């Protein structure tokens, strides 16, 4: 039956409100780490298999999982057997648990593996997530969740069909200074929020890398790094945007930007009246968020590094730093998923969170292409 414009509007509004409420419940009200402390522990550490042994897996995930309480590394999936063997040796992973992309589906016969962590180029996330669900495993998939809204939905559906859980790699959901900052904003430290400014970017290098290939990356700087600005606008406001206006820029004479945008500038309108002005870039190194309220300003600088998020609050007498001890974001994310699977902690970054970002990202690209505002 076709949905009437009124009931469609109502559906969109109530869906957005539900997503907003869910995000608040996950991010806004569980801002103290103590609130996420499990009431009981998972009975045994969950075994993680890492798919793709690139920069993130070797630089952050494998070192951080060694600090986890509720999970451990048990398997690797890689197209490079030598690299996989060396990493397995380094992290005490049984050599029999090294897989490649051809025998990946046989992880279904390996009871050591509880969770599959997808750390592949974005364009491969959907396929490898769905195959992990078909093998009967839970999935933690890196951001951005996939290349399109349709793929995100297929991933969520596959998880439901398999009766397994899906989490997206939104590490900031476990960052202690970020959580403390959100809590302070919710408590009115700078009054009623008015305007958010978010800028995330870095200078991209090798023109042959997958991040600059449209099929493998799904887009340019917005998909990879601008998504942090989008995410920050959502978690600082605690709301879901209702409208977006955007522009992108791509210098196709630069060998890096033949296929994808190098800058993306987008404005988001939120139901309370908060406005966010966000940028992502592959040609500028910045990482800073500013939130203005009617009684002051909060500067988060740097805004989303792996370690060392810092913020200060200025209510008219100059910025006052708010020191909050650092945590290992990826260890929190992997332990958090293990706890959520065991039912001892809330699900802070389920597939629906990735889907919502992807809906907004598609609207941003549509606005940039058409030059029109896009309603969400
Ligand atoms: P990377 O290029 O360093 O590693 C990618 C891995 O995928 C490599 O092991 C490569 O061999 C493998 N691969 C398999 N098929 C491939 C193909 N067809 N083309 C290219 N590589 C292929 O990338 P990365 O930085 O580890 O990023 C992997 C994922 O993690 C991406 O989705 C990225 O967005 C995400 N990521 C997230 C964060 C974060 O802070 N959460 C940080 C970095 C990367």
PDB file of N, CA and C in Angstrom, residues 274-351:
ATOM      1  N   UNK A 274      19.537  23.853  16.268  1.00  0.00           N
ATOM      2  CA  UNK A 274      21.003  23.781  16.165  1.00  0.00           C
ATOM      3  C   UNK A 274      21.388  23.642  14.698  1.00  0.00           C
ATOM      4  N   UNK A 275      22.441  24.365  14.302  1.00  0.00           N
ATOM      5  CA  UNK A 275      22.967  24.236  12.945  1.00  0.00           C
ATOM      6  C   UNK A 275      24.414  23.772  13.029  1.00  0.00           C
ATOM      7  N   UNK A 276      24.795  22.880  12.121  1.00  0.00           N
ATOM      8  CA  UNK A 276      26.179  22.402  12.103  1.00  0.00           C
ATOM      9  C   UNK A 276      26.788  22.705  10.750  1.00  0.00           C
ATOM     10  N   UNK A 277      28.022  23.205  10.801  1.00  0.00           N
ATOM     11  CA  UNK A 277      28.761  23.495   9.577  1.00  0.00           C
ATOM     12  C   UNK A 277      29.979  22.577   9.601  1.00  0.00           C
ATOM     13  N   UNK A 278      30.074  21.668   8.626  1.00  0.00           N
ATOM     14  CA  UNK A 278      31.074  20.597   8.707  1.00  0.00           C
ATOM     15  C   UNK A 278      31.932  20.555   7.446  1.00  0.00           C
ATOM     16  N   UNK A 279      33.179  20.150   7.634  1.00  0.00           N
ATOM     17  CA  UNK A 279      34.072  19.982   6.493  1.00  0.00           C
ATOM     18  C   UNK A 279      34.849  18.680   6.611  1.00  0.00           C
ATOM     19  N   UNK A 280      35.113  18.086   5.462  1.00  0.00           N
ATOM     20  CA  UNK A 280      36.037  16.965   5.394  1.00  0.00           C
ATOM     21  C   UNK A 280      37.017  17.296   4.291  1.00  0.00           C
ATOM     22  N   UNK A 281      38.262  16.847   4.421  1.00  0.00           N
ATOM     23  CA  UNK A 281      39.225  17.132   3.352  1.00  0.00           C
ATOM     24  C   UNK A 281      40.279  16.035   3.233  1.00  0.00           C
ATOM     25  N   UNK A 282      40.714  15.829   1.996  1.00  0.00           N
ATOM     26  CA  UNK A 282      41.868  14.970   1.708  1.00  0.00           C
ATOM     27  C   UNK A 282      43.079  15.825   1.355  1.00  0.00           C
ATOM     28  N   UNK A 283      42.957  17.163   1.565  1.00  0.00           N
ATOM     29  CA  UNK A 283      44.095  18.012   1.179  1.00  0.00           C
ATOM     30  C   UNK A 283      44.418  19.069   2.227  1.00  0.00           C
ATOM     31  N   UNK A 284      43.784  18.932   3.416  1.00  0.00           N
ATOM     32  CA  UNK A 284      44.070  19.826   4.542  1.00  0.00           C
ATOM     33  C   UNK A 284      44.110  18.964   5.791  1.00  0.00           C
ATOM     34  N   UNK A 285      45.106  19.189   6.655  1.00  0.00           N
ATOM     35  CA  UNK A 285      45.168  18.441   7.915  1.00  0.00           C
ATOM     36  C   UNK A 285      44.522  19.280   9.011  1.00  0.00           C
ATOM     37  N   UNK A 286      43.308  18.916   9.408  1.00  0.00           N
ATOM     38  CA  UNK A 286      42.659  19.569  10.550  1.00  0.00           C
ATOM     39  C   UNK A 286      41.800  18.553  11.284  1.00  0.00           C
ATOM     40  N   UNK A 287      41.595  18.813  12.576  1.00  0.00           N
ATOM     41  CA  UNK A 287      40.800  17.890  13.373  1.00  0.00           C
ATOM     42  C   UNK A 287      40.318  18.640  14.611  1.00  0.00           C
ATOM     43  N   UNK A 288      39.233  19.368  14.462  1.00  0.00           N
ATOM     44  CA  UNK A 288      38.803  20.272  15.527  1.00  0.00           C
ATOM     45  C   UNK A 288      37.280  20.460  15.482  1.00  0.00           C
ATOM     46  N   UNK A 289      36.668  20.440  16.666  1.00  0.00           N
ATOM     47  CA  UNK A 289      35.233  20.711  16.762  1.00  0.00           C
ATOM     48  C   UNK A 289      35.028  21.900  17.695  1.00  0.00           C
ATOM     49  N   UNK A 290      34.086  22.774  17.347  1.00  0.00           N
ATOM     50  CA  UNK A 290      33.703  23.864  18.254  1.00  0.00           C
ATOM     51  C   UNK A 290      32.188  23.821  18.408  1.00  0.00           C
ATOM     52  N   UNK A 291      31.736  23.864  19.645  1.00  0.00           N
ATOM     53  CA  UNK A 291      30.295  23.861  19.904  1.00  0.00           C
ATOM     54  C   UNK A 291      29.972  25.162  20.641  1.00  0.00           C
ATOM     55  N   UNK A 292      29.048  25.943  20.104  1.00  0.00           N
ATOM     56  CA  UNK A 292      28.647  27.192  20.754  1.00  0.00           C
ATOM     57  C   UNK A 292      27.255  27.026  21.358  1.00  0.00           C
ATOM     58  N   UNK A 293      27.122  27.500  22.603  1.00  0.00           N
ATOM     59  CA  UNK A 293      25.813  27.560  23.243  1.00  0.00           C
ATOM     60  C   UNK A 293      25.459  29.018  23.485  1.00  0.00           C
ATOM     61  N   UNK A 294      24.266  29.276  24.068  1.00  0.00           N
ATOM     62  CA  UNK A 294      23.914  30.684  24.299  1.00  0.00           C
ATOM     63  C   UNK A 294      24.608  31.257  25.538  1.00  0.00           C
ATOM     64  N   UNK A 295      25.404  30.402  26.258  1.00  0.00           N
ATOM     65  CA  UNK A 295      26.143  30.934  27.405  1.00  0.00           C
ATOM     66  C   UNK A 295      27.633  30.609  27.336  1.00  0.00           C
ATOM     67  N   UNK A 296      28.119  30.177  26.191  1.00  0.00           N
ATOM     68  CA  UNK A 296      29.557  29.903  26.108  1.00  0.00           C
ATOM     69  C   UNK A 296      29.914  29.020  24.941  1.00  0.00           C
ATOM     70  N   UNK A 297      31.138  28.516  24.992  1.00  0.00           N
ATOM     71  CA  UNK A 297      31.676  27.784  23.844  1.00  0.00           C
ATOM     72  C   UNK A 297      32.549  26.630  24.349  1.00  0.00           C
ATOM     73  N   UNK A 298      32.506  25.523  23.623  1.00  0.00           N
ATOM     74  CA  UNK A 298      33.333  24.370  23.978  1.00  0.00           C
ATOM     75  C   UNK A 298      34.206  24.045  22.767  1.00  0.00           C
ATOM     76  N   UNK A 299      35.522  24.034  22.984  1.00  0.00           N
ATOM     77  CA  UNK A 299      36.449  23.708  21.903  1.00  0.00           C
ATOM     78  C   UNK A 299      37.004  22.311  22.154  1.00  0.00           C
ATOM     79  N   UNK A 300      36.882  21.435  21.158  1.00  0.00           N
ATOM     80  CA  UNK A 300      37.404  20.068  21.279  1.00  0.00           C
ATOM     81  C   UNK A 300      38.524  19.972  20.257  1.00  0.00           C
ATOM     82  N   UNK A 301      39.764  19.979  20.733  1.00  0.00           N
ATOM     83  CA  UNK A 301      40.913  20.109  19.831  1.00  0.00           C
ATOM     84  C   UNK A 301      42.136  19.421  20.444  1.00  0.00           C
ATOM     85  N   UNK A 302      42.604  18.317  19.874  1.00  0.00           N
ATOM     86  CA  UNK A 302      42.076  17.661  18.684  1.00  0.00           C
ATOM     87  C   UNK A 302      40.779  16.924  19.000  1.00  0.00           C
ATOM     88  N   UNK A 303      39.952  16.763  17.948  1.00  0.00           N
ATOM     89  CA  UNK A 303      38.604  16.255  18.154  1.00  0.00           C
ATOM     90  C   UNK A 303      38.461  14.749  18.102  1.00  0.00           C
ATOM     91  N   UNK A 304      39.264  14.071  17.246  1.00  0.00           N
ATOM     92  CA  UNK A 304      39.058  12.617  17.135  1.00  0.00           C
ATOM     93  C   UNK A 304      40.333  11.846  16.790  1.00  0.00           C
ATOM     94  N   UNK A 305      41.449  12.162  17.483  1.00  0.00           N
ATOM     95  CA  UNK A 305      42.644  11.331  17.285  1.00  0.00           C
ATOM     96  C   UNK A 305      42.442   9.987  18.006  1.00  0.00           C
ATOM     97  N   UNK A 306      43.342   9.032  17.763  1.00  0.00           N
ATOM     98  CA  UNK A 306      43.248   7.749  18.481  1.00  0.00           C
ATOM     99  C   UNK A 306      43.442   7.961  19.984  1.00  0.00           C
ATOM    100  N   UNK A 307      44.320   8.898  20.326  1.00  0.00           N
ATOM    101  CA  UNK A 307      44.587   9.210  21.740  1.00  0.00           C
ATOM    102  C   UNK A 307      44.665  10.708  21.910  1.00  0.00           C
ATOM    103  N   UNK A 308      44.267  11.194  23.069  1.00  0.00           N
ATOM    104  CA  UNK A 308      44.534  12.590  23.429  1.00  0.00           C
ATOM    105  C   UNK A 308      43.510  13.593  22.968  1.00  0.00           C
ATOM    106  N   UNK A 309      42.218  13.217  22.930  1.00  0.00           N
ATOM    107  CA  UNK A 309      41.167  14.220  22.699  1.00  0.00           C
ATOM    108  C   UNK A 309      41.210  15.198  23.879  1.00  0.00           C
ATOM    109  N   UNK A 310      41.179  16.504  23.558  1.00  0.00           N
ATOM    110  CA  UNK A 310      41.218  17.515  24.623  1.00  0.00           C
ATOM    111  C   UNK A 310      40.078  18.504  24.399  1.00  0.00           C
ATOM    112  N   UNK A 311      39.473  18.951  25.519  1.00  0.00           N
ATOM    113  CA  UNK A 311      38.449  19.977  25.339  1.00  0.00           C
ATOM    114  C   UNK A 311      38.508  21.007  26.448  1.00  0.00           C
ATOM    115  N   UNK A 312      38.022  22.205  26.101  1.00  0.00           N
ATOM    116  CA  UNK A 312      37.976  23.284  27.087  1.00  0.00           C
ATOM    117  C   UNK A 312      36.611  23.955  26.987  1.00  0.00           C
ATOM    118  N   UNK A 313      36.223  24.591  28.102  1.00  0.00           N
ATOM    119  CA  UNK A 313      34.925  25.276  28.140  1.00  0.00           C
ATOM    120  C   UNK A 313      35.169  26.739  28.473  1.00  0.00           C
ATOM    121  N   UNK A 314      34.546  27.609  27.683  1.00  0.00           N
ATOM    122  CA  UNK A 314      34.732  29.047  27.864  1.00  0.00           C
ATOM    123  C   UNK A 314      33.359  29.689  28.050  1.00  0.00           C
ATOM    124  N   UNK A 315      33.119  30.202  29.261  1.00  0.00           N
ATOM    125  CA  UNK A 315      31.825  30.872  29.484  1.00  0.00           C
ATOM    126  C   UNK A 315      32.026  32.378  29.675  1.00  0.00           C
ATOM    127  N   UNK A 316      33.087  32.895  29.072  1.00  0.00           N
ATOM    128  CA  UNK A 316      33.290  34.339  29.084  1.00  0.00           C
ATOM    129  C   UNK A 316      34.566  34.770  29.771  1.00  0.00           C
ATOM    130  N   UNK A 317      35.203  33.836  30.494  1.00  0.00           N
ATOM    131  CA  UNK A 317      36.439  34.219  31.187  1.00  0.00           C
ATOM    132  C   UNK A 317      37.657  33.523  30.587  1.00  0.00           C
ATOM    133  N   UNK A 318      37.549  33.087  29.363  1.00  0.00           N
ATOM    134  CA  UNK A 318      38.659  32.392  28.720  1.00  0.00           C
ATOM    135  C   UNK A 318      38.482  30.888  28.805  1.00  0.00           C
ATOM    136  N   UNK A 319      39.158  30.147  27.924  1.00  0.00           N
ATOM    137  CA  UNK A 319      38.969  28.695  27.887  1.00  0.00           C
ATOM    138  C   UNK A 319      39.539  27.997  29.125  1.00  0.00           C
ATOM    139  N   UNK A 320      38.736  27.140  29.730  1.00  0.00           N
ATOM    140  CA  UNK A 320      39.187  26.378  30.904  1.00  0.00           C
ATOM    141  C   UNK A 320      39.329  24.918  30.480  1.00  0.00           C
ATOM    142  N   UNK A 321      40.583  24.396  30.444  1.00  0.00           N
ATOM    143  CA  UNK A 321      40.761  22.996  30.038  1.00  0.00           C
ATOM    144  C   UNK A 321      40.058  22.047  31.000  1.00  0.00           C
ATOM    145  N   UNK A 322      39.505  20.960  30.447  1.00  0.00           N
ATOM    146  CA  UNK A 322      38.786  19.968  31.260  1.00  0.00           C
ATOM    147  C   UNK A 322      39.545  18.644  31.117  1.00  0.00           C
ATOM    148  N   UNK A 323      40.544  18.415  31.962  1.00  0.00           N
ATOM    149  CA  UNK A 323      41.365  17.213  31.771  1.00  0.00           C
ATOM    150  C   UNK A 323      40.594  15.928  32.094  1.00  0.00           C
ATOM    151  N   UNK A 324      40.613  15.012  31.151  1.00  0.00           N
ATOM    152  CA  UNK A 324      39.975  13.699  31.350  1.00  0.00           C
ATOM    153  C   UNK A 324      40.975  12.653  30.873  1.00  0.00           C
ATOM    154  N   UNK A 325      41.206  11.629  31.698  1.00  0.00           N
ATOM    155  CA  UNK A 325      42.204  10.603  31.359  1.00  0.00           C
ATOM    156  C   UNK A 325      41.819   9.882  30.072  1.00  0.00           C
ATOM    157  N   UNK A 326      42.841   9.600  29.290  1.00  0.00           N
ATOM    158  CA  UNK A 326      42.706   8.918  28.012  1.00  0.00           C
ATOM    159  C   UNK A 326      42.336   7.436  28.223  1.00  0.00           C
ATOM    160  N   UNK A 327      41.733   6.824  27.225  1.00  0.00           N
ATOM    161  CA  UNK A 327      41.514   5.366  27.255  1.00  0.00           C
ATOM    162  C   UNK A 327      41.922   4.799  25.895  1.00  0.00           C
ATOM    163  N   UNK A 328      42.030   3.468  25.809  1.00  0.00           N
ATOM    164  CA  UNK A 328      42.273   2.835  24.509  1.00  0.00           C
ATOM    165  C   UNK A 328      40.916   2.641  23.827  1.00  0.00           C
ATOM    166  N   UNK A 329      40.659   3.493  22.828  1.00  0.00           N
ATOM    167  CA  UNK A 329      39.330   3.476  22.193  1.00  0.00           C
ATOM    168  C   UNK A 329      39.007   2.118  21.567  1.00  0.00           C
ATOM    169  N   UNK A 330      39.987   1.530  20.860  1.00  0.00           N
ATOM    170  CA  UNK A 330      39.694   0.273  20.154  1.00  0.00           C
ATOM    171  C   UNK A 330      39.504  -0.884  21.136  1.00  0.00           C
ATOM    172  N   UNK A 331      40.259  -0.859  22.248  1.00  0.00           N
ATOM    173  CA  UNK A 331      40.061  -1.903  23.271  1.00  0.00           C
ATOM    174  C   UNK A 331      38.650  -1.761  23.836  1.00  0.00           C
ATOM    175  N   UNK A 332      38.236  -0.527  24.092  1.00  0.00           N
ATOM    176  CA  UNK A 332      36.873  -0.286  24.597  1.00  0.00           C
ATOM    177  C   UNK A 332      35.823  -0.773  23.613  1.00  0.00           C
ATOM    178  N   UNK A 333      36.071  -0.490  22.330  1.00  0.00           N
ATOM    179  CA  UNK A 333      35.114  -0.880  21.286  1.00  0.00           C
ATOM    180  C   UNK A 333      34.992  -2.408  21.178  1.00  0.00           C
ATOM    181  N   UNK A 334      36.145  -3.119  21.217  1.00  0.00           N
ATOM    182  CA  UNK A 334      36.103  -4.584  21.066  1.00  0.00           C
ATOM    183  C   UNK A 334      35.547  -5.240  22.332  1.00  0.00           C
ATOM    184  N   UNK A 335      35.991  -4.772  23.512  1.00  0.00           N
ATOM    185  CA  UNK A 335      35.427  -5.284  24.762  1.00  0.00           C
ATOM    186  C   UNK A 335      33.946  -4.929  24.870  1.00  0.00           C
ATOM    187  N   UNK A 336      33.613  -3.713  24.436  1.00  0.00           N
ATOM    188  CA  UNK A 336      32.221  -3.257  24.510  1.00  0.00           C
ATOM    189  C   UNK A 336      31.304  -4.156  23.694  1.00  0.00           C
ATOM    190  N   UNK A 337      31.787  -4.587  22.528  1.00  0.00           N
ATOM    191  CA  UNK A 337      30.963  -5.474  21.689  1.00  0.00           C
ATOM    192  C   UNK A 337      30.813  -6.835  22.376  1.00  0.00           C
ATOM    193  N   UNK A 338      31.921  -7.333  22.945  1.00  0.00           N
ATOM    194  CA  UNK A 338      31.852  -8.629  23.647  1.00  0.00           C
ATOM    195  C   UNK A 338      30.854  -8.546  24.805  1.00  0.00           C
ATOM    196  N   UNK A 339      30.891  -7.427  25.534  1.00  0.00           N
ATOM    197  CA  UNK A 339      29.971  -7.257  26.652  1.00  0.00           C
ATOM    198  C   UNK A 339      28.526  -7.146  26.163  1.00  0.00           C
ATOM    199  N   UNK A 340      28.339  -6.398  25.062  1.00  0.00           N
ATOM    200  CA  UNK A 340      26.979  -6.233  24.548  1.00  0.00           C
ATOM    201  C   UNK A 340      26.422  -7.576  24.070  1.00  0.00           C
ATOM    202  N   UNK A 341      27.278  -8.387  23.442  1.00  0.00           N
ATOM    203  CA  UNK A 341      26.839  -9.713  22.987  1.00  0.00           C
ATOM    204  C   UNK A 341      26.434 -10.563  24.200  1.00  0.00           C
ATOM    205  N   UNK A 342      27.223 -10.423  25.278  1.00  0.00           N
ATOM    206  CA  UNK A 342      26.926 -11.200  26.493  1.00  0.00           C
ATOM    207  C   UNK A 342      25.735 -10.613  27.254  1.00  0.00           C
ATOM    208  N   UNK A 343      25.263  -9.442  26.831  1.00  0.00           N
ATOM    209  CA  UNK A 343      24.101  -8.827  27.486  1.00  0.00           C
ATOM    210  C   UNK A 343      24.477  -8.069  28.746  1.00  0.00           C
ATOM    211  N   UNK A 344      25.756  -7.738  28.900  1.00  0.00           N
ATOM    212  CA  UNK A 344      26.173  -7.058  30.125  1.00  0.00           C
ATOM    213  C   UNK A 344      26.480  -5.577  29.894  1.00  0.00           C
ATOM    214  N   UNK A 345      26.249  -5.075  28.700  1.00  0.00           N
ATOM    215  CA  UNK A 345      26.439  -3.646  28.413  1.00  0.00           C
ATOM    216  C   UNK A 345      25.529  -3.282  27.249  1.00  0.00           C
ATOM    217  N   UNK A 346      25.166  -1.989  27.125  1.00  0.00           N
ATOM    218  CA  UNK A 346      24.295  -1.598  25.999  1.00  0.00           C
ATOM    219  C   UNK A 346      25.018  -1.661  24.670  1.00  0.00           C
ATOM    220  N   UNK A 347      24.257  -1.847  23.584  1.00  0.00           N
ATOM    221  CA  UNK A 347      24.838  -1.773  22.240  1.00  0.00           C
ATOM    222  C   UNK A 347      25.008  -0.306  21.878  1.00  0.00           C
ATOM    223  N   UNK A 348      26.251   0.174  21.815  1.00  0.00           N
ATOM    224  CA  UNK A 348      26.464   1.602  21.592  1.00  0.00           C
ATOM    225  C   UNK A 348      26.577   1.978  20.113  1.00  0.00           C
ATOM    226  N   UNK A 349      26.964   1.043  19.265  1.00  0.00           N
ATOM    227  CA  UNK A 349      27.144   1.392  17.849  1.00  0.00           C
ATOM    228  C   UNK A 349      26.647   0.258  16.951  1.00  0.00           C
ATOM    229  N   UNK A 350      25.337  -0.013  16.984  1.00  0.00           N
ATOM    230  CA  UNK A 350      24.806  -1.095  16.141  1.00  0.00           C
ATOM    231  C   UNK A 350      24.776  -0.695  14.665  1.00  0.00           C
ATOM    232  N   UNK A 351      24.411  -1.632  13.811  1.00  0.00           N
ATOM    233  CA  UNK A 351      24.357  -1.370  12.375  1.00  0.00           C
ATOM    234  C   UNK A 351      23.480  -0.169  12.035  1.00  0.00           C
TER     235      UNK A 351
END
